[in-house]
Amino acid sequence: MAAPAMVLVLPVLLVAAVWCVAVLDGVLADRAAGHRGGAGRSLVRPGQEVARLLAGQRRTTQAADGLLRWAGIAGLIVASVLAAGVVPLGWKAPADLSVGVVWFNAMEVVAWAAVWLVGWGPDSALSLVGGYRFVAQGLAYELPHMFAIITAALGAGSLRMSDIVDAQAGLWFAVWMPAAFAAYLLSAAAMAFWGPFDAPLGRDVAGGAAAELSGVDRLLFEGGRRLLLVAAAAVAVPLFLGGGHGPWLPAGAWVLVKTLAVLALLVWLRHRLPVVRMDRWTEISWIVLLPLTMVQALAVALVVLARGGGGP
Amino acid sequence: MTLAVLLALGVLAVGGGVLVFVVDSMARATFCLLASFIAVAVMILMTGLAYLGTVIILMMIIEMVIMAVFMIMYMMNPAGLMPMSMFHNTRGAALISGLLFAGLTAGIFLADWPEKRGERPKDPTTALGETLMEGHMLTMMTLGVTLFSTIVATVVLATGRGRYDRLGDGLDAAHADDPAGGGVGR
């Protein structure tokens, strides 16, 4: 597939993946609640929910900063799509940048600004609490996340996603960099404030950053959050899961299958684990995860040196 | 086309900087500044320095979000709900910044810029890094460690609670006496 065609296909694939996330999330929520609605109910419900939010009225609060709230919502969606642009769909990415790993990092961190802005915008105390919670969570997950992604780049000796995929023709990075892979998966959930890391949208603060969102605003924010989750799951494939490498199927199919598998794991974990408070998570992240990912990076660096890699 | 994009980015960068002092909400001021920085980062991307431009975007977003927290914590009108002024010493400041701007602009046009020699390097970021660092690697490493130890020392001096407050005078308490519990259970 040529690059311009992929640019057109990418948004379609992203929306389809978001829909898969919503369906699986609904199935697991139904099962936990003891509903026996059947799979059909779960398949149509995301569509119904979209229609409901599209038709619903937009509430605004007094003295809201609409411009900043809009910037937050739009930023979340735009950044998620731009982050997903460096993922090779098969062997080639829509934008195979020489600094793909850093680009993904830069786009993913837009979520910090986006969630804070959405929390700040409505001039409501509970949503502001949610926004600040996400900044605290960001400070906790970001450093282990950076060490995890840079470890994959180190193993391949390149920041380009397609080079990292090529380096995994034999052994997947997830196999010999397990700590980096685990830290990446945790940070993928944390950056999309998903799974056990959804305290910024917690029920204890009446929905947190999203407390005052309604109608199309809520649709775009919740959709943007799932887009970011999809982008983060998709980036795990070239970084750690061998990208398009695999028997029988074409490369593009393998990327899709692996992305959906990572998404399924993240959705399942969301329903298995309780919410982690960010004060607890910060200490775990800085005292356990950060040294662990640093040691992982050191180990990978030593392997690369022993192979005679490193340096021009 | 390239010139038009550069011009638009320049207007966005300067305009964002001006807006920082025009808007009366700390949140808006912070994100105007972020818009200004990102416009500069895109200009750097356009010069072919992909790594530097992307890292500037990354660092500036993190930095500005953290700055928003502190600006709102310390400034007098965090919510921007009441009119406030961020100006002090307006005449002196206008004079100084006007002269500085004129001087820098004059510098751009008066400087004797070197002619381009040789081919464009394959990886401009590496070439730039080598030019900046090659002979000064030891200095830079020392500088880095010095800065880091300064940060650690500042935190040690500034912290209100040290290990004796947490673990008692003999450092032998079974559980740390912390106002907020962490997740590791130390």
PDB file of C-alpha atoms in Angstrom, chain B residues 17-179:
ATOM      1  CA  GLY B  17       4.268  35.533  23.092  1.00  0.00           C
ATOM      2  CA  VAL B  18       2.370  38.850  23.015  1.00  0.00           C
ATOM      3  CA  LEU B  19      -0.896  37.132  24.023  1.00  0.00           C
ATOM      4  CA  VAL B  20       0.775  35.828  27.190  1.00  0.00           C
ATOM      5  CA  PHE B  21       0.662  39.403  28.475  1.00  0.00           C
ATOM      6  CA  VAL B  22      -2.704  40.290  26.992  1.00  0.00           C
ATOM      7  CA  VAL B  23      -4.908  37.516  28.394  1.00  0.00           C
ATOM      8  CA  ASP B  24      -5.747  37.733  32.074  1.00  0.00           C
ATOM      9  CA  SER B  25      -6.026  34.012  32.822  1.00  0.00           C
ATOM     10  CA  MET B  26      -2.936  32.125  33.929  1.00  0.00           C
ATOM     11  CA  ALA B  27      -4.171  29.002  32.123  1.00  0.00           C
ATOM     12  CA  ARG B  28      -4.586  30.891  28.861  1.00  0.00           C
ATOM     13  CA  ALA B  29      -1.246  32.655  29.298  1.00  0.00           C
ATOM     14  CA  THR B  30       0.545  29.330  29.815  1.00  0.00           C
ATOM     15  CA  PHE B  31      -0.970  27.708  26.769  1.00  0.00           C
ATOM     16  CA  CYS B  32      -0.368  30.806  24.605  1.00  0.00           C
ATOM     17  CA  LEU B  33       3.283  30.426  25.535  1.00  0.00           C
ATOM     18  CA  LEU B  34       3.104  26.729  24.632  1.00  0.00           C
ATOM     19  CA  ALA B  35       1.619  27.617  21.223  1.00  0.00           C
ATOM     20  CA  SER B  36       4.486  30.055  20.711  1.00  0.00           C
ATOM     21  CA  PHE B  37       7.111  27.417  21.588  1.00  0.00           C
ATOM     22  CA  ILE B  38       5.490  24.807  19.336  1.00  0.00           C
ATOM     23  CA  ALA B  39       5.549  27.258  16.420  1.00  0.00           C
ATOM     24  CA  VAL B  40       9.313  27.633  16.983  1.00  0.00           C
ATOM     25  CA  ALA B  41       9.685  23.831  17.210  1.00  0.00           C
ATOM     26  CA  VAL B  42       7.923  23.402  13.851  1.00  0.00           C
ATOM     27  CA  MET B  43      10.341  25.945  12.323  1.00  0.00           C
ATOM     28  CA  ILE B  44      13.225  23.834  13.610  1.00  0.00           C
ATOM     29  CA  LEU B  45      11.560  20.737  12.102  1.00  0.00           C
ATOM     30  CA  MET B  46      11.427  22.615   8.791  1.00  0.00           C
ATOM     31  CA  THR B  47      15.193  23.155   8.860  1.00  0.00           C
ATOM     32  CA  GLY B  48      15.567  19.340   8.810  1.00  0.00           C
ATOM     33  CA  LEU B  49      16.546  18.936  12.460  1.00  0.00           C
ATOM     34  CA  ALA B  50      13.875  16.291  13.096  1.00  0.00           C
ATOM     35  CA  TYR B  51      15.179  15.125  16.461  1.00  0.00           C
ATOM     36  CA  LEU B  52      15.675  18.580  17.956  1.00  0.00           C
ATOM     37  CA  GLY B  53      12.274  19.812  16.774  1.00  0.00           C
ATOM     38  CA  THR B  54      10.418  16.774  18.115  1.00  0.00           C
ATOM     39  CA  VAL B  55      12.231  16.901  21.446  1.00  0.00           C
ATOM     40  CA  ILE B  56      11.376  20.598  21.807  1.00  0.00           C
ATOM     41  CA  ILE B  57       7.676  19.756  21.301  1.00  0.00           C
ATOM     42  CA  LEU B  58       7.948  16.943  23.878  1.00  0.00           C
ATOM     43  CA  MET B  59       9.821  18.969  26.486  1.00  0.00           C
ATOM     44  CA  MET B  60       7.748  22.129  26.077  1.00  0.00           C
ATOM     45  CA  ILE B  61       4.412  20.337  26.519  1.00  0.00           C
ATOM     46  CA  ILE B  62       5.591  18.672  29.755  1.00  0.00           C
ATOM     47  CA  GLU B  63       7.209  21.892  30.923  1.00  0.00           C
ATOM     48  CA  MET B  64       4.231  24.133  30.233  1.00  0.00           C
ATOM     49  CA  VAL B  65       1.725  21.770  31.913  1.00  0.00           C
ATOM     50  CA  ILE B  66       3.907  21.719  35.036  1.00  0.00           C
ATOM     51  CA  MET B  67       4.344  25.475  34.753  1.00  0.00           C
ATOM     52  CA  ALA B  68       0.567  25.917  34.569  1.00  0.00           C
ATOM     53  CA  VAL B  69       0.284  24.162  37.938  1.00  0.00           C
ATOM     54  CA  PHE B  70       2.847  26.494  39.531  1.00  0.00           C
ATOM     55  CA  MET B  71       1.594  29.672  37.824  1.00  0.00           C
ATOM     56  CA  ILE B  72      -1.913  29.013  39.088  1.00  0.00           C
ATOM     57  CA  MET B  73      -0.613  28.142  42.542  1.00  0.00           C
ATOM     58  CA  TYR B  74       1.440  31.330  42.938  1.00  0.00           C
ATOM     59  CA  MET B  75      -0.145  34.078  40.837  1.00  0.00           C
ATOM     60  CA  MET B  76      -2.702  36.376  42.325  1.00  0.00           C
ATOM     61  CA  ASN B  77      -5.581  35.615  40.021  1.00  0.00           C
ATOM     62  CA  PRO B  78      -5.344  31.977  39.076  1.00  0.00           C
ATOM     63  CA  ALA B  79      -8.731  31.529  37.506  1.00  0.00           C
ATOM     64  CA  GLY B  80      -8.637  34.676  35.429  1.00  0.00           C
ATOM     65  CA  LEU B  81     -12.100  35.483  36.763  1.00  0.00           C
ATOM     66  CA  MET B  82     -11.049  38.905  38.032  1.00  0.00           C
ATOM     67  CA  PRO B  83      -9.122  41.398  35.940  1.00  0.00           C
ATOM     68  CA  MET B  84      -5.447  41.460  36.723  1.00  0.00           C
ATOM     69  CA  SER B  85      -2.359  42.967  35.239  1.00  0.00           C
ATOM     70  CA  MET B  86       0.896  41.165  34.675  1.00  0.00           C
ATOM     71  CA  PHE B  87       2.747  44.435  34.043  1.00  0.00           C
ATOM     72  CA  HIS B  88       5.232  46.098  36.335  1.00  0.00           C
ATOM     73  CA  ASN B  89       7.582  48.933  35.429  1.00  0.00           C
ATOM     74  CA  THR B  90       5.949  49.189  32.024  1.00  0.00           C
ATOM     75  CA  ARG B  91       8.044  52.080  30.655  1.00  0.00           C
ATOM     76  CA  GLY B  92      11.411  50.648  31.640  1.00  0.00           C
ATOM     77  CA  ALA B  93      10.401  47.189  30.428  1.00  0.00           C
ATOM     78  CA  ALA B  94       9.176  48.548  27.082  1.00  0.00           C
ATOM     79  CA  LEU B  95      12.425  50.453  26.609  1.00  0.00           C
ATOM     80  CA  ILE B  96      14.660  47.499  27.509  1.00  0.00           C
ATOM     81  CA  SER B  97      12.751  44.928  25.447  1.00  0.00           C
ATOM     82  CA  GLY B  98      12.397  47.316  22.508  1.00  0.00           C
ATOM     83  CA  LEU B  99      16.146  47.978  22.450  1.00  0.00           C
ATOM     84  CA  LEU B 100      16.914  44.276  22.869  1.00  0.00           C
ATOM     85  CA  PHE B 101      14.567  43.297  20.034  1.00  0.00           C
ATOM     86  CA  ALA B 102      16.026  45.982  17.763  1.00  0.00           C
ATOM     87  CA  GLY B 103      19.558  44.893  18.658  1.00  0.00           C
ATOM     88  CA  LEU B 104      18.895  41.219  17.983  1.00  0.00           C
ATOM     89  CA  THR B 105      17.123  41.970  14.704  1.00  0.00           C
ATOM     90  CA  ALA B 106      19.962  44.225  13.635  1.00  0.00           C
ATOM     91  CA  GLY B 107      22.360  41.427  14.552  1.00  0.00           C
ATOM     92  CA  ILE B 108      20.604  39.055  12.154  1.00  0.00           C
ATOM     93  CA  PHE B 109      21.070  41.437   9.229  1.00  0.00           C
ATOM     94  CA  LEU B 110      24.496  42.814  10.144  1.00  0.00           C
ATOM     95  CA  ALA B 111      26.222  39.559  11.086  1.00  0.00           C
ATOM     96  CA  ASP B 112      28.684  38.183   8.571  1.00  0.00           C
ATOM     97  CA  TRP B 113      27.092  34.767   8.126  1.00  0.00           C
ATOM     98  CA  PRO B 114      29.436  32.120   6.729  1.00  0.00           C
ATOM     99  CA  GLU B 115      28.777  30.733   3.278  1.00  0.00           C
ATOM    100  CA  LYS B 116      27.550  27.138   3.008  1.00  0.00           C
ATOM    101  CA  ARG B 117      30.445  24.803   2.427  1.00  0.00           C
ATOM    102  CA  GLY B 118      30.246  21.144   1.342  1.00  0.00           C
ATOM    103  CA  GLU B 119      27.218  18.885   1.221  1.00  0.00           C
ATOM    104  CA  ARG B 120      24.308  18.771   3.635  1.00  0.00           C
ATOM    105  CA  PRO B 121      25.130  15.988   6.155  1.00  0.00           C
ATOM    106  CA  LYS B 122      23.046  12.819   6.023  1.00  0.00           C
ATOM    107  CA  ASP B 123      21.973  13.211   9.631  1.00  0.00           C
ATOM    108  CA  PRO B 124      22.016  16.935  10.521  1.00  0.00           C
ATOM    109  CA  THR B 125      21.173  16.266  14.177  1.00  0.00           C
ATOM    110  CA  THR B 126      24.274  14.087  14.671  1.00  0.00           C
ATOM    111  CA  ALA B 127      26.406  16.628  12.817  1.00  0.00           C
ATOM    112  CA  LEU B 128      25.093  19.473  14.973  1.00  0.00           C
ATOM    113  CA  GLY B 129      25.626  17.444  18.156  1.00  0.00           C
ATOM    114  CA  GLU B 130      29.213  16.634  17.184  1.00  0.00           C
ATOM    115  CA  THR B 131      29.945  20.257  16.348  1.00  0.00           C
ATOM    116  CA  LEU B 132      28.553  21.391  19.684  1.00  0.00           C
ATOM    117  CA  MET B 133      29.957  18.632  21.862  1.00  0.00           C
ATOM    118  CA  GLU B 134      32.951  16.953  20.249  1.00  0.00           C
ATOM    119  CA  GLY B 135      35.761  18.862  21.926  1.00  0.00           C
ATOM    120  CA  HIS B 136      33.723  19.676  25.007  1.00  0.00           C
ATOM    121  CA  MET B 137      32.407  16.270  26.024  1.00  0.00           C
ATOM    122  CA  LEU B 138      34.279  16.266  29.343  1.00  0.00           C
ATOM    123  CA  THR B 139      33.016  19.775  30.141  1.00  0.00           C
ATOM    124  CA  MET B 140      29.459  18.778  29.293  1.00  0.00           C
ATOM    125  CA  MET B 141      29.620  15.586  31.376  1.00  0.00           C
ATOM    126  CA  THR B 142      31.010  17.515  34.359  1.00  0.00           C
ATOM    127  CA  LEU B 143      28.356  20.169  33.879  1.00  0.00           C
ATOM    128  CA  GLY B 144      25.632  17.536  33.812  1.00  0.00           C
ATOM    129  CA  VAL B 145      26.771  15.867  37.017  1.00  0.00           C
ATOM    130  CA  THR B 146      27.230  19.264  38.712  1.00  0.00           C
ATOM    131  CA  LEU B 147      23.722  20.338  37.754  1.00  0.00           C
ATOM    132  CA  PHE B 148      22.286  17.053  38.966  1.00  0.00           C
ATOM    133  CA  SER B 149      24.063  17.259  42.333  1.00  0.00           C
ATOM    134  CA  THR B 150      22.850  20.862  42.667  1.00  0.00           C
ATOM    135  CA  ILE B 151      19.273  19.671  42.186  1.00  0.00           C
ATOM    136  CA  VAL B 152      19.718  16.893  44.764  1.00  0.00           C
ATOM    137  CA  ALA B 153      21.373  19.292  47.230  1.00  0.00           C
ATOM    138  CA  THR B 154      18.599  21.862  46.773  1.00  0.00           C
ATOM    139  CA  VAL B 155      15.919  19.269  47.438  1.00  0.00           C
ATOM    140  CA  VAL B 156      17.793  18.021  50.532  1.00  0.00           C
ATOM    141  CA  LEU B 157      18.094  21.577  51.871  1.00  0.00           C
ATOM    142  CA  ALA B 158      14.508  22.506  51.033  1.00  0.00           C
ATOM    143  CA  THR B 159      12.686  19.418  52.263  1.00  0.00           C
ATOM    144  CA  GLY B 160      10.740  19.863  55.449  1.00  0.00           C
ATOM    145  CA  ARG B 161      10.852  16.193  56.328  1.00  0.00           C
ATOM    146  CA  GLY B 162      13.952  14.078  56.168  1.00  0.00           C
ATOM    147  CA  ARG B 163      14.615  10.455  57.052  1.00  0.00           C
ATOM    148  CA  TYR B 164      14.817  11.222  60.806  1.00  0.00           C
ATOM    149  CA  ASP B 165      11.287  12.596  60.686  1.00  0.00           C
ATOM    150  CA  ARG B 166      10.148   9.524  58.823  1.00  0.00           C
ATOM    151  CA  LEU B 167      11.964   6.783  60.712  1.00  0.00           C
ATOM    152  CA  GLY B 168      12.763   8.317  64.133  1.00  0.00           C
ATOM    153  CA  ASP B 169      16.064   9.495  65.631  1.00  0.00           C
ATOM    154  CA  GLY B 170      17.569   6.010  65.523  1.00  0.00           C
ATOM    155  CA  LEU B 171      16.221   5.373  62.010  1.00  0.00           C
ATOM    156  CA  ASP B 172      14.750   2.179  63.471  1.00  0.00           C
ATOM    157  CA  ALA B 173      10.967   2.690  63.238  1.00  0.00           C
ATOM    158  CA  ALA B 174       9.171  -0.323  61.798  1.00  0.00           C
ATOM    159  CA  HIS B 175       6.942   1.896  59.635  1.00  0.00           C
ATOM    160  CA  ALA B 176       7.721   5.327  58.237  1.00  0.00           C
ATOM    161  CA  ASP B 177       5.608   8.129  59.677  1.00  0.00           C
ATOM    162  CA  ASP B 178       4.416   9.688  56.402  1.00  0.00           C
ATOM    163  CA  PRO B 179       1.556  12.153  55.967  1.00  0.00           C
TER     164      PRO B 179
END
